[in-house]
CSV table of N, CA and C and ligand atoms in Angstrom, one decimal:
chain,number,residue,atom,x,y,z
A,1,MET,N,-4.4,-23.5,21.3
A,1,MET,CA,-2.8,-23.9,21.2
A,1,MET,C,-2.2,-23.5,20.3
A,2,LYS,N,-2.4,-22.6,19.3
A,2,LYS,CA,-1.4,-21.8,18.6
A,2,LYS,C,-0.4,-21.1,19.2
A,3,PRO,N,-0.8,-20.5,20.5
A,3,PRO,CA,0.0,-19.6,21.2
A,3,PRO,C,1.2,-20.3,21.3
A,4,ALA,N,1.0,-21.6,22.0
A,4,ALA,CA,2.0,-22.8,22.5
A,4,ALA,C,2.8,-23.0,21.1
A,5,ILE,N,2.5,-23.6,20.2
A,5,ILE,CA,3.1,-23.9,19.1
A,5,ILE,C,4.2,-22.4,18.6
A,6,GLU,N,3.4,-21.5,18.4
A,6,GLU,CA,4.5,-20.2,18.1
A,6,GLU,C,5.5,-20.0,18.9
A,7,ALA,N,5.3,-20.2,20.2
A,7,ALA,CA,6.1,-19.8,21.5
A,7,ALA,C,7.2,-21.0,21.3
A,8,ALA,N,7.0,-21.9,20.9
A,8,ALA,CA,7.9,-22.9,20.9
A,8,ALA,C,8.9,-23.3,19.5
A,9,HIS,N,8.5,-22.5,18.5
A,9,HIS,CA,9.0,-22.5,17.3
A,9,HIS,C,10.0,-21.3,17.8
A,10,ARG,N,9.4,-20.1,18.1
A,10,ARG,CA,10.3,-18.9,18.3
A,10,ARG,C,11.6,-19.3,19.5
A,11,VAL,N,10.9,-20.0,20.7
A,11,VAL,CA,12.5,-20.5,21.3
A,11,VAL,C,13.3,-21.0,20.8
A,12,GLN,N,13.0,-22.0,20.0
A,12,GLN,CA,14.0,-22.7,19.6
A,12,GLN,C,15.1,-22.2,18.8
A,13,LYS,N,14.8,-21.0,18.3
A,13,LYS,CA,15.8,-20.2,17.8
A,13,LYS,C,16.8,-19.2,19.1
A,14,ASN,N,16.6,-19.8,20.4
A,14,ASN,CA,17.2,-19.5,21.3
A,14,ASN,C,18.3,-20.4,21.8
A,15,ALA,N,17.8,-21.7,21.3
A,15,ALA,CA,18.6,-22.7,21.9
A,15,ALA,C,20.3,-22.6,22.1
A,16,TYR,N,20.9,-23.1,22.8
A,16,TYR,CA,22.2,-22.8,22.8
A,16,TYR,C,22.8,-24.7,22.8
A,17,ALA,N,23.0,-24.8,21.3
A,17,ALA,CA,23.3,-26.2,20.8
A,17,ALA,C,24.5,-26.3,20.0
A,18,PRO,N,25.9,-25.7,20.4
A,18,PRO,CA,26.7,-25.6,19.6
A,18,PRO,C,27.5,-26.8,19.4
A,19,TYR,N,26.9,-28.1,20.1
A,19,TYR,CA,27.9,-29.2,19.9
A,19,TYR,C,26.8,-30.0,19.3
A,20,SER,N,25.8,-30.4,19.3
A,20,SER,CA,25.1,-30.9,18.6
A,20,SER,C,24.8,-30.6,17.5
A,21,ARG,N,24.3,-29.3,17.4
A,21,ARG,CA,23.9,-28.4,16.2
A,21,ARG,C,22.3,-29.1,16.1
A,22,PHE,N,21.7,-29.2,17.3
A,22,PHE,CA,20.3,-29.6,17.1
A,22,PHE,C,19.3,-28.9,18.2
A,23,PRO,N,19.0,-27.7,17.5
A,23,PRO,CA,18.5,-26.6,18.5
A,23,PRO,C,16.7,-27.0,18.7
A,24,VAL,N,16.8,-27.3,19.9
A,24,VAL,CA,15.0,-27.8,20.2
A,24,VAL,C,14.5,-26.6,21.1
A,25,GLY,N,13.2,-26.4,20.7
A,25,GLY,CA,12.4,-25.4,21.8
A,25,GLY,C,11.1,-26.1,22.1
A,26,ALA,N,10.8,-25.9,23.4
A,26,ALA,CA,9.4,-26.6,23.8
A,26,ALA,C,8.8,-25.6,24.7
A,27,ALA,N,7.4,-25.9,24.8
A,27,ALA,CA,6.5,-24.9,25.4
A,27,ALA,C,5.8,-26.0,26.4
A,28,VAL,N,5.5,-25.5,27.3
A,28,VAL,CA,4.7,-26.2,28.1
A,28,VAL,C,3.6,-25.5,28.7
A,29,VAL,N,1.9,-25.7,28.3
A,29,VAL,CA,0.3,-24.9,28.6
A,29,VAL,C,0.3,-25.5,30.2
A,30,ALA,N,0.2,-24.4,31.2
A,30,ALA,CA,-0.1,-24.8,32.7
A,30,ALA,C,-1.6,-24.9,32.6
A,31,GLU,N,-2.1,-25.4,33.7
A,31,GLU,CA,-3.4,-25.7,34.0
A,31,GLU,C,-4.1,-24.3,33.8
A,32,ASP,N,-3.7,-23.0,34.0
A,32,ASP,CA,-4.3,-21.7,34.0
A,32,ASP,C,-4.5,-21.2,32.2
A,33,GLY,N,-3.5,-22.1,31.5
A,33,GLY,CA,-3.3,-21.6,30.0
A,33,GLY,C,-2.2,-20.9,29.6
A,34,GLU,N,-1.2,-20.1,31.0
A,34,GLU,CA,-0.3,-19.9,30.4
A,34,GLU,C,0.9,-20.8,30.2
A,35,VAL,N,1.8,-20.2,29.2
A,35,VAL,CA,2.7,-21.1,28.5
A,35,VAL,C,4.2,-20.5,28.8
A,36,PHE,N,4.9,-21.6,29.2
A,36,PHE,CA,6.1,-21.5,29.4
A,36,PHE,C,7.0,-22.2,28.7
A,37,THR,N,8.3,-21.6,28.5
A,37,THR,CA,9.2,-21.9,27.2
A,37,THR,C,10.6,-22.4,27.7
A,38,GLY,N,11.0,-23.3,26.9
A,38,GLY,CA,12.5,-23.6,27.5
A,38,GLY,C,13.4,-24.1,25.9
A,39,ALA,N,14.6,-23.8,25.8
A,39,ALA,CA,15.2,-24.5,24.8
A,39,ALA,C,16.6,-25.2,25.3
A,40,ASN,N,17.1,-25.9,24.7
A,40,ASN,CA,18.3,-26.8,25.2
A,40,ASN,C,19.6,-26.1,25.3
A,41,VAL,N,20.3,-26.4,26.5
A,41,VAL,CA,21.5,-25.4,26.9
A,41,VAL,C,22.3,-26.4,27.0
A,42,GLU,N,23.6,-26.6,26.0
A,42,GLU,CA,24.4,-27.6,25.9
A,42,GLU,C,25.6,-27.0,27.1
A,43,ASN,N,26.6,-27.8,26.9
A,43,ASN,CA,27.9,-27.7,27.8
A,43,ASN,C,28.9,-27.9,27.0
A,44,ALA,N,30.1,-27.6,27.4
A,44,ALA,CA,31.2,-28.5,26.8
A,44,ALA,C,31.7,-29.7,27.8
A,45,ALA,N,31.2,-29.8,28.7
A,45,ALA,CA,31.3,-31.0,29.4
A,45,ALA,C,29.9,-31.7,29.4
A,46,TYR,N,29.8,-32.8,28.1
A,46,TYR,CA,28.5,-32.9,27.5
A,46,TYR,C,27.2,-33.1,28.4
A,47,PRO,N,27.6,-33.9,29.5
A,47,PRO,CA,26.4,-34.4,29.9
A,47,PRO,C,25.8,-33.6,31.0
A,48,LEU,N,26.3,-32.2,31.4
A,48,LEU,CA,25.5,-31.1,32.0
A,48,LEU,C,24.8,-30.5,30.9
A,49,SER,N,24.8,-30.7,29.9
A,49,SER,CA,23.4,-30.3,28.7
A,49,SER,C,22.1,-30.5,29.3
A,50,ARG,N,21.3,-29.6,29.0
A,50,ARG,CA,19.9,-29.8,29.5
A,50,ARG,C,19.2,-29.6,28.6
A,51,CYS,N,17.8,-30.5,28.3
A,51,CYS,CA,16.8,-30.7,27.2
A,51,CYS,C,15.9,-29.6,27.1
A,52,ALA,N,15.1,-28.6,26.5
A,52,ALA,CA,14.6,-27.8,26.5
A,52,ALA,C,13.3,-28.2,27.0
A,53,GLU,N,12.6,-29.5,27.0
A,53,GLU,CA,11.2,-29.8,28.2
A,53,GLU,C,11.7,-29.7,29.2
A,54,GLN,N,12.7,-29.7,29.6
A,54,GLN,CA,13.2,-29.8,31.2
A,54,GLN,C,13.2,-28.2,31.5
A,55,ILE,N,13.6,-27.6,31.0
A,55,ILE,CA,14.0,-26.2,31.1
A,55,ILE,C,12.9,-25.7,30.9
A,56,ALA,N,11.8,-26.2,30.3
A,56,ALA,CA,10.2,-25.4,30.4
A,56,ALA,C,9.3,-26.1,31.5
A,57,VAL,N,9.7,-27.0,31.9
A,57,VAL,CA,8.8,-27.6,33.0
A,57,VAL,C,9.2,-26.9,34.3
A,58,GLY,N,10.9,-26.7,34.6
A,58,GLY,CA,11.4,-25.8,35.1
A,58,GLY,C,10.7,-24.3,35.7
A,59,ALA,N,10.8,-23.7,34.2
A,59,ALA,CA,10.3,-22.1,34.1
A,59,ALA,C,8.9,-22.3,34.8
A,60,MET,N,8.2,-23.3,34.8
A,60,MET,CA,6.9,-23.6,34.6
A,60,MET,C,6.8,-23.7,36.3
A,61,VAL,N,7.3,-24.6,36.9
A,61,VAL,CA,7.5,-24.8,38.1
A,61,VAL,C,8.0,-23.7,39.2
A,62,ALA,N,8.9,-22.8,38.7
A,62,ALA,CA,9.3,-21.7,39.2
A,62,ALA,C,8.0,-20.5,39.4
A,63,ALA,N,7.0,-20.5,38.3
A,63,ALA,CA,6.1,-19.6,38.8
A,63,ALA,C,4.7,-19.8,39.4
A,64,GLY,N,5.2,-21.3,39.8
A,64,GLY,CA,4.3,-21.7,40.8
A,64,GLY,C,3.0,-22.5,40.6
A,65,ARG,N,3.1,-23.0,39.3
A,65,ARG,CA,2.5,-23.8,38.6
A,65,ARG,C,2.6,-25.5,38.5
A,66,ARG,N,1.8,-26.1,38.6
A,66,ARG,CA,1.9,-27.7,39.1
A,66,ARG,C,1.3,-28.5,38.1
A,67,ARG,N,0.9,-28.3,37.1
A,67,ARG,CA,-0.2,-28.9,36.5
A,67,ARG,C,0.1,-28.6,34.8
A,68,ILE,N,0.2,-29.3,33.9
A,68,ILE,CA,0.7,-29.5,32.4
A,68,ILE,C,-0.6,-29.7,31.5
A,69,ARG,N,-0.9,-28.9,30.8
A,69,ARG,CA,-2.1,-29.3,29.8
A,69,ARG,C,-1.9,-29.6,28.5
A,70,ALA,N,-0.7,-29.4,28.0
A,70,ALA,CA,-0.1,-29.7,26.9
A,70,ALA,C,1.3,-29.0,26.6
A,71,VAL,N,1.8,-29.9,25.6
A,71,VAL,CA,3.2,-29.5,25.6
A,71,VAL,C,3.5,-29.8,24.0
A,72,VAL,N,4.5,-29.0,23.6
A,72,VAL,CA,4.9,-28.6,22.5
A,72,VAL,C,6.7,-28.9,21.9
A,73,VAL,N,7.1,-29.5,21.2
A,73,VAL,CA,8.5,-29.5,21.2
A,73,VAL,C,8.5,-29.4,19.8
A,74,VAL,N,9.9,-28.3,19.3
A,74,VAL,CA,10.0,-28.1,18.0
A,74,VAL,C,11.8,-28.3,17.8
A,75,THR,N,11.8,-29.2,17.0
A,75,THR,CA,13.1,-30.0,16.5
A,75,THR,C,13.5,-29.5,15.2
A,76,PRO,N,15.0,-30.3,15.0
A,76,PRO,CA,15.0,-29.8,13.6
A,76,PRO,C,14.5,-31.4,12.7
A,77,ALA,N,14.4,-32.6,13.5
A,77,ALA,CA,14.1,-33.7,12.5
A,77,ALA,C,12.8,-34.1,12.1
A,78,SER,N,13.3,-34.8,10.8
A,78,SER,CA,11.9,-35.1,10.2
A,78,SER,C,12.1,-36.4,10.0
A,79,PRO,N,10.9,-36.8,9.9
A,79,PRO,CA,9.5,-36.9,10.8
A,79,PRO,C,9.9,-35.8,12.2
A,80,PRO,N,9.4,-35.3,12.5
A,80,PRO,CA,9.2,-34.3,14.0
A,80,PRO,C,9.8,-35.3,15.0
A,81,ALA,N,10.8,-34.8,16.0
A,81,ALA,CA,11.3,-36.1,16.8
A,81,ALA,C,10.5,-35.7,18.0
A,82,PRO,N,9.9,-36.9,18.6
A,82,PRO,CA,9.3,-36.4,20.2
A,82,PRO,C,10.1,-36.7,21.2
A,83,PRO,N,9.8,-36.6,22.4
A,83,PRO,CA,10.7,-36.0,23.5
A,83,PRO,C,11.4,-37.1,23.7
A,84,CYS,N,12.5,-37.0,24.4
A,84,CYS,CA,13.8,-38.2,25.1
A,84,CYS,C,12.8,-38.9,26.2
A,85,GLY,N,13.4,-40.0,26.5
A,85,GLY,CA,13.0,-41.1,27.5
A,85,GLY,C,13.1,-39.9,28.9
A,86,ALA,N,13.9,-39.3,29.1
A,86,ALA,CA,14.3,-38.7,30.3
A,86,ALA,C,13.2,-37.5,30.5
A,87,CYS,N,12.8,-36.8,29.2
A,87,CYS,CA,12.1,-35.9,29.5
A,87,CYS,C,10.5,-36.4,29.4
A,88,ARG,N,10.4,-37.6,29.1
A,88,ARG,CA,8.7,-38.0,29.3
A,88,ARG,C,8.7,-38.3,30.4
A,89,GLN,N,9.7,-38.9,31.1
A,89,GLN,CA,9.7,-39.0,32.7
A,89,GLN,C,9.3,-37.8,33.6
A,90,VAL,N,10.2,-36.5,33.5
A,90,VAL,CA,9.9,-35.3,33.7
A,90,VAL,C,8.4,-34.7,33.7
A,91,LEU,N,8.1,-34.5,32.0
A,91,LEU,CA,6.9,-34.3,32.0
A,91,LEU,C,5.7,-35.0,32.7
A,92,ALA,N,5.8,-36.5,32.8
A,92,ALA,CA,5.3,-37.4,33.6
A,92,ALA,C,4.6,-36.9,35.1
A,93,GLU,N,5.8,-36.3,35.4
A,93,GLU,CA,5.6,-36.0,37.1
A,93,GLU,C,4.4,-34.7,37.1
A,94,PHE,N,3.9,-34.1,35.9
A,94,PHE,CA,3.3,-33.1,36.3
A,94,PHE,C,2.2,-32.7,34.7
A,95,ALA,N,1.9,-34.0,34.4
A,95,ALA,CA,1.1,-34.1,33.1
A,95,ALA,C,0.3,-35.6,33.2
A,96,PRO,N,-1.0,-35.3,32.9
A,96,PRO,CA,-1.6,-36.8,33.1
A,96,PRO,C,-1.3,-37.5,31.8
A,97,PRO,N,-1.7,-38.8,31.6
A,97,PRO,CA,-1.5,-39.7,30.5
A,97,PRO,C,-2.0,-39.3,29.2
A,98,ASP,N,-3.5,-38.6,29.2
A,98,ASP,CA,-3.9,-38.0,28.2
A,98,ASP,C,-3.5,-36.6,27.5
A,99,THR,N,-2.4,-36.1,27.9
A,99,THR,CA,-2.0,-34.8,27.7
A,99,THR,C,-1.3,-34.6,26.0
A,100,PRO,N,-1.8,-33.9,25.2
A,100,PRO,CA,-1.0,-33.8,23.9
A,100,PRO,C,0.2,-33.4,23.8
A,101,VAL,N,1.3,-34.4,23.2
A,101,VAL,CA,2.6,-33.8,23.2
A,101,VAL,C,2.5,-33.7,21.6
A,102,ILE,N,2.2,-32.2,21.2
A,102,ILE,CA,2.6,-31.9,20.0
A,102,ILE,C,4.4,-31.8,19.5
A,103,CYS,N,4.4,-32.6,18.2
A,103,CYS,CA,6.1,-32.9,18.2
A,103,CYS,C,6.1,-31.8,16.8
A,104,ARG,N,6.9,-30.8,16.2
A,104,ARG,CA,6.8,-29.9,15.0
A,104,ARG,C,8.4,-29.9,14.9
A,105,ASN,N,8.8,-29.3,13.5
A,105,ASN,CA,9.8,-29.0,12.9
A,105,ASN,C,9.6,-27.5,12.3
A,106,PRO,N,10.8,-26.8,11.9
A,106,PRO,CA,10.3,-25.4,11.3
A,106,PRO,C,9.7,-25.7,9.6
A,107,GLN,N,9.6,-26.8,9.2
A,107,GLN,CA,9.5,-26.7,8.0
A,107,GLN,C,7.7,-27.3,8.1
A,108,GLY,N,7.0,-27.1,9.4
A,108,GLY,CA,5.8,-27.4,9.6
A,108,GLY,C,5.3,-28.6,9.6
A,109,GLU,N,6.2,-29.8,9.6
A,109,GLU,CA,5.7,-31.0,9.9
A,109,GLU,C,5.4,-31.5,11.3
A,110,GLU,N,4.2,-32.0,11.2
A,110,GLU,CA,3.8,-32.3,12.9
A,110,GLU,C,3.3,-33.8,12.9
A,111,ARG,N,4.0,-34.1,14.0
A,111,ARG,CA,3.6,-35.5,14.9
A,111,ARG,C,2.7,-35.5,16.0
A,112,ARG,N,1.4,-35.9,16.3
A,112,ARG,CA,0.6,-35.6,17.6
A,112,ARG,C,0.6,-37.0,18.7
A,113,TYR,N,1.0,-36.9,19.6
A,113,TYR,CA,1.0,-38.2,20.7
A,113,TYR,C,0.4,-37.8,21.9
A,114,THR,N,-0.1,-38.4,22.5
A,114,THR,CA,-0.3,-38.0,24.0
A,114,THR,C,0.7,-38.7,25.0
A,115,LEU,N,1.0,-38.0,26.0
A,115,LEU,CA,2.1,-38.7,26.9
A,115,LEU,C,2.0,-40.3,27.7
A,116,GLY,N,0.6,-40.6,27.7
A,116,GLY,CA,0.7,-41.7,28.1
A,116,GLY,C,1.2,-43.1,26.7
A,117,GLU,N,1.0,-42.4,25.4
A,117,GLU,CA,1.3,-43.4,24.5
A,117,GLU,C,2.8,-43.3,24.5
A,118,LEU,N,3.6,-42.2,24.4
A,118,LEU,CA,5.3,-42.2,24.6
A,118,LEU,C,5.7,-42.7,25.7
A,119,LEU,N,5.0,-42.8,27.0
A,119,LEU,CA,5.6,-43.2,28.5
A,119,LEU,C,4.4,-43.9,29.0
A,120,PRO,N,4.0,-45.1,28.4
A,120,PRO,CA,3.4,-46.0,29.2
A,120,PRO,C,3.9,-46.6,30.5
A,121,GLU,N,3.0,-46.8,31.4
A,121,GLU,CA,3.9,-47.1,32.9
A,121,GLU,C,4.6,-46.1,33.8
A,122,ALA,N,4.7,-45.1,33.2
A,122,ALA,CA,5.3,-44.0,33.9
A,122,ALA,C,5.8,-44.0,35.1
A,123,PHE,N,6.9,-43.9,35.8
A,123,PHE,CA,7.1,-44.3,37.3
A,123,PHE,C,6.8,-43.1,38.3
A,124,ARG,N,5.9,-43.8,39.0
A,124,ARG,CA,5.2,-42.9,40.2
A,124,ARG,C,5.6,-43.3,41.6
A,125,LEU,N,6.4,-42.9,42.4
A,125,LEU,CA,6.6,-42.9,43.6
A,125,LEU,C,5.3,-43.4,44.4
A,126,LYS,N,5.3,-44.7,44.9
A,126,LYS,CA,4.1,-44.9,45.7
A,126,LYS,C,5.1,-45.7,47.0
A,127,THR,N,4.8,-45.3,48.2
A,127,THR,CA,5.3,-45.8,49.5
A,127,THR,C,4.3,-46.9,49.7
A,128,PRO,N,4.9,-48.1,50.3
A,128,PRO,CA,4.1,-49.0,51.0
A,128,PRO,C,3.3,-48.4,52.5
B,201,THU,N1,17.3,-32.6,23.7
B,201,THU,C1,16.1,-31.9,23.9
B,201,THU,O1,16.4,-30.7,24.4
B,201,THU,N2,15.2,-32.6,24.3
B,201,THU,C2,14.8,-33.7,24.1
B,201,THU,O2,13.6,-34.3,24.2
B,201,THU,C3,15.9,-34.5,23.0
B,201,THU,C4,17.1,-33.9,22.9
B,201,THU,C5,18.6,-32.2,22.9
B,201,THU,C6,19.8,-32.3,24.1
B,201,THU,C7,20.8,-32.1,23.0
B,201,THU,O3,21.4,-31.0,23.3
B,201,THU,C8,20.5,-31.9,21.8
B,201,THU,O4,19.0,-32.1,21.6
B,201,THU,C9,20.5,-33.4,21.1
B,201,THU,O5,20.6,-34.7,21.7
C-alpha cells in the first residue's frame, strides 16, 4: 500500500483548487497492483469542478482496468476527510464493499474505512 499512499500525497500537490483552497490527492490501486492517481480540478464555474477520486477512477478506466483493490485520499483536513458521497458512489462502481479506503493528511494522520462502511447499500442498476 505504501506506493499508493506516497502517490496520493505527491499528486495532492498538483491539485488545482484556487477557489476552495482544499487540495485533494487520490490514488486507486487496480486489480493488478497498478496505481492510478487524480487531483481535484476546480473551475470558475464552480459546479464544473471535479473531485480527485473521480479523476483517478477515470485514469484507471482509460488504462483498461475495471477493478479497484484499494483507495487512498489525501486532504488538508484534520482528522482526514473521507470521500464525498458522490465519490463513494463512483468508487462503488468498481470496488467491492470490503475495499479499504485510507484517508490521510500531510501531517500523517490516518483514518481507515471500508467502502461498505462509507456507503452501505450502494446503488446498483438491476433491471427486472
Ligand atoms: N473534493 C474532492 O476532490 N474529493 C472529495 O471527496 C471531497 C471534495 C474536492 C472538491 C472541491 O474541489 C474541494 O475538494 C472542496 O470541496
